[in-house]
Short mmCIF file of C-alpha atoms and ligand atoms in Angstrom, two decimals:
data_model
loop_
_atom_site.label_atom_id
_atom_site.label_comp_id
_atom_site.label_asym_id
_atom_site.label_seq_id
_atom_site.Cartn_x
_atom_site.Cartn_y
_atom_site.Cartn_z
CA MET A 1 0.00 0.00 0.00
CA ASN A 2 2.99 2.30 0.41
CA SER A 3 4.11 1.88 -3.18
CA PRO A 4 3.48 4.78 -5.59
CA GLY A 5 0.05 4.69 -7.24
CA ALA A 6 -1.43 2.19 -4.78
CA VAL A 7 -5.16 2.52 -4.09
CA ALA A 8 -6.92 0.40 -1.46
CA PHE A 9 -10.36 0.19 0.13
CA VAL A 10 -12.00 -2.08 2.68
CA SER A 11 -15.64 -2.97 3.26
CA GLU A 12 -16.98 -3.38 6.79
CA VAL A 13 -19.94 -4.95 8.55
CA GLU A 14 -20.59 -3.74 12.10
CA GLY A 15 -17.07 -2.35 12.38
CA ARG A 16 -15.28 -5.49 11.17
CA VAL A 17 -13.43 -5.63 7.89
CA THR A 18 -15.09 -8.16 5.59
CA GLY A 19 -13.50 -7.30 2.25
CA PHE A 20 -10.72 -5.41 0.55
CA ILE A 21 -9.51 -4.32 -2.86
CA ILE A 22 -6.03 -3.18 -3.86
CA GLY A 23 -5.17 -1.50 -7.14
CA ARG A 24 -2.26 0.32 -8.66
CA GLN A 25 -2.24 3.22 -11.07
CA VAL A 26 0.57 4.03 -13.48
CA ALA A 27 -0.14 7.07 -15.71
CA ASP A 28 -3.42 6.40 -17.58
CA GLU A 29 -3.43 2.66 -16.85
CA ALA A 30 -4.35 0.80 -13.68
CA GLU A 31 -4.41 -2.77 -12.42
CA VAL A 32 -6.67 -4.48 -9.91
CA LEU A 33 -4.12 -6.46 -7.89
CA ASN A 34 -6.30 -8.19 -5.35
CA LEU A 35 -9.93 -8.36 -4.31
CA ALA A 36 -11.51 -10.60 -1.70
CA VAL A 37 -14.66 -10.72 0.38
CA ALA A 38 -14.89 -12.98 3.46
CA PRO A 39 -16.81 -16.18 2.59
CA MET A 40 -19.66 -15.40 5.02
CA ALA A 41 -20.15 -11.95 3.49
CA ARG A 42 -20.18 -12.95 -0.19
CA ARG A 43 -23.02 -12.55 -2.69
CA LYS A 44 -24.37 -9.45 -0.96
CA GLY A 45 -22.91 -6.82 -3.26
CA GLN A 46 -19.75 -6.05 -1.30
CA GLY A 47 -17.36 -7.15 -4.02
CA GLY A 48 -19.30 -5.08 -6.53
CA ALA A 49 -19.23 -2.05 -4.24
CA LEU A 50 -15.46 -2.39 -3.72
CA LEU A 51 -14.85 -2.70 -7.46
CA LYS A 52 -17.10 0.26 -8.30
CA THR A 53 -15.31 2.36 -5.67
CA VAL A 54 -11.85 1.60 -7.01
CA LEU A 55 -13.00 2.21 -10.61
CA GLU A 56 -14.41 5.58 -9.57
CA GLU A 57 -11.09 6.43 -7.89
CA PHE A 58 -9.19 5.40 -11.04
CA ARG A 59 -11.55 7.57 -13.14
CA MET A 60 -10.77 10.57 -10.94
CA LEU A 61 -7.07 9.84 -11.45
CA SER A 62 -7.63 10.06 -15.25
CA VAL A 63 -7.12 6.34 -15.82
CA ARG A 64 -8.38 5.18 -19.24
CA ARG A 65 -7.64 1.44 -19.14
CA VAL A 66 -7.99 -0.99 -16.23
CA TYR A 67 -6.73 -4.57 -16.39
CA LEU A 68 -6.37 -7.56 -14.09
CA GLU A 69 -5.32 -11.20 -14.05
CA VAL A 70 -7.47 -13.97 -12.68
CA ARG A 71 -6.90 -17.72 -12.37
CA GLU A 72 -8.36 -19.53 -15.38
CA SER A 73 -10.37 -21.86 -13.10
CA ASN A 74 -11.84 -19.01 -11.03
CA MET A 75 -15.15 -18.87 -12.86
CA ILE A 76 -16.85 -16.97 -10.05
CA ALA A 77 -14.39 -14.08 -10.32
CA ARG A 78 -14.41 -14.20 -14.14
CA THR A 79 -18.23 -13.99 -14.11
CA PHE A 80 -18.08 -11.23 -11.50
CA TYR A 81 -15.63 -9.13 -13.53
CA ALA A 82 -17.53 -9.73 -16.78
CA LYS A 83 -20.70 -8.51 -15.10
CA HIS A 84 -18.84 -5.33 -14.23
CA GLY A 85 -17.76 -4.62 -17.80
CA PHE A 86 -14.41 -6.42 -18.09
CA SER A 87 -13.68 -8.55 -21.14
CA GLN A 88 -11.02 -11.16 -21.73
CA THR A 89 -8.11 -9.83 -23.76
CA GLY A 90 -5.41 -12.43 -23.20
CA LYS A 91 -4.08 -15.47 -21.41
CA ARG A 92 -0.73 -15.92 -19.67
CA LEU A 93 0.37 -19.54 -19.44
CA LYS A 94 1.88 -20.80 -16.16
CA TYR A 95 1.33 -17.39 -14.56
CA TYR A 96 0.34 -18.78 -11.14
CA ARG A 97 2.11 -21.30 -8.92
CA LYS A 98 0.86 -23.68 -6.23
CA PRO A 99 -0.99 -24.87 -8.21
CA GLU A 100 0.47 -23.88 -11.54
CA GLU A 101 -2.20 -22.32 -13.70
CA ALA A 102 -2.78 -19.87 -16.52
CA ALA A 103 -4.00 -16.34 -15.90
CA ILE A 104 -6.85 -14.86 -17.90
CA VAL A 105 -6.17 -11.19 -18.61
CA MET A 106 -9.28 -9.01 -18.51
CA GLU A 107 -9.61 -5.31 -19.13
CA MET A 108 -12.04 -2.45 -19.48
CA ARG A 109 -11.91 1.12 -20.77
CA LEU A 110 -12.98 3.98 -18.57
CA ALA A 111 -14.77 6.92 -20.10
CA GLY A 112 -12.91 10.19 -19.82
C1 LIG B 201 -15.10 -12.56 -6.46
C2 LIG B 201 -15.62 -12.00 -5.12
C3 LIG B 201 -14.73 -10.86 -4.64
C4 LIG B 201 -17.07 -11.47 -5.35
O1 LIG B 201 -17.50 -10.82 -4.15
P1 LIG B 201 -19.06 -10.75 -3.74
O2 LIG B 201 -19.20 -9.74 -2.64
O3 LIG B 201 -19.57 -12.13 -3.48
O4 LIG B 201 -19.69 -10.22 -5.10
P2 LIG B 201 -21.12 -9.55 -5.36
O5 LIG B 201 -22.09 -9.95 -4.27
O6 LIG B 201 -20.91 -8.09 -5.57
O7 LIG B 201 -21.53 -10.28 -6.74
C5 LIG B 201 -21.71 -9.59 -7.94
C6 LIG B 201 -21.97 -10.57 -9.06
O8 LIG B 201 -20.84 -11.43 -9.29
C7 LIG B 201 -21.32 -12.73 -9.71
N1 LIG B 201 -21.04 -13.74 -8.67
C8 LIG B 201 -20.55 -13.50 -7.42
N2 LIG B 201 -20.46 -14.67 -6.74
C9 LIG B 201 -20.89 -15.62 -7.58
C10 LIG B 201 -21.03 -17.03 -7.45
N3 LIG B 201 -20.70 -17.69 -6.32
N4 LIG B 201 -21.50 -17.74 -8.51
C11 LIG B 201 -21.84 -17.10 -9.67
N5 LIG B 201 -21.74 -15.76 -9.85
C12 LIG B 201 -21.26 -15.03 -8.81
C13 LIG B 201 -22.82 -12.61 -9.86
O9 LIG B 201 -23.07 -12.17 -11.19
C14 LIG B 201 -23.13 -11.51 -8.85
O10 LIG B 201 -24.32 -10.84 -9.11
P3 LIG B 201 -25.72 -11.43 -8.49
O11 LIG B 201 -25.49 -11.75 -7.05
O12 LIG B 201 -26.69 -10.29 -8.71
O13 LIG B 201 -26.02 -12.63 -9.30
C15 LIG B 201 -15.70 -13.12 -4.04
O14 LIG B 201 -16.36 -14.24 -4.59
C16 LIG B 201 -14.33 -13.55 -3.49
O15 LIG B 201 -13.80 -12.97 -2.54
N6 LIG B 201 -13.74 -14.62 -4.09
C17 LIG B 201 -12.46 -15.15 -3.62
C18 LIG B 201 -11.31 -14.24 -4.00
C19 LIG B 201 -11.23 -14.01 -5.50
O16 LIG B 201 -11.46 -14.90 -6.31
N7 LIG B 201 -10.91 -12.76 -5.88
C20 LIG B 201 -10.84 -12.36 -7.28
C21 LIG B 201 -9.53 -12.68 -7.90
S1 LIG B 201 -8.37 -11.38 -7.60
#
């Protein structure tokens, strides 16, 4: 979070952190580095709220293109990101370890 361009938000329920998102902006591009919602708190819109908040922050920072990598087998996250306007633009073989797996690259354009 101390690195240049880092943007991070948490979601809370009754004062306890139940989700977080971390992104990084470099010039007019930004990456979603990590997003997670606690299992008990999922499917209630928190992930969507975190993503919308970080996208709004990126928009204010004049970002035009946002991208991310997600494990190929993580269909929940791929569906989630697609619902929020991301489309698949590439695939990186052997990107993840333990277990080894390809990354699906997804991206979206932000309106100016
Ligand atoms: C991906 C993740 C952050 C979504 O968080 P969430 O708070 O459950 O998401 P939301 O409630 O905002 O869901 C928004 C939409 O995503 C899709 N979605 C979310 N969970 C889903 C599931 N289990 N099955 C199918 N679609 C799902 C749905 O389209 C959902 O809309 P709907 O509930 O109206 O159908 C959460 O599942 C998570 O923490 N997963 C583990 C970590 C991870 O994979 N992170 C992403 C990779 S970096």
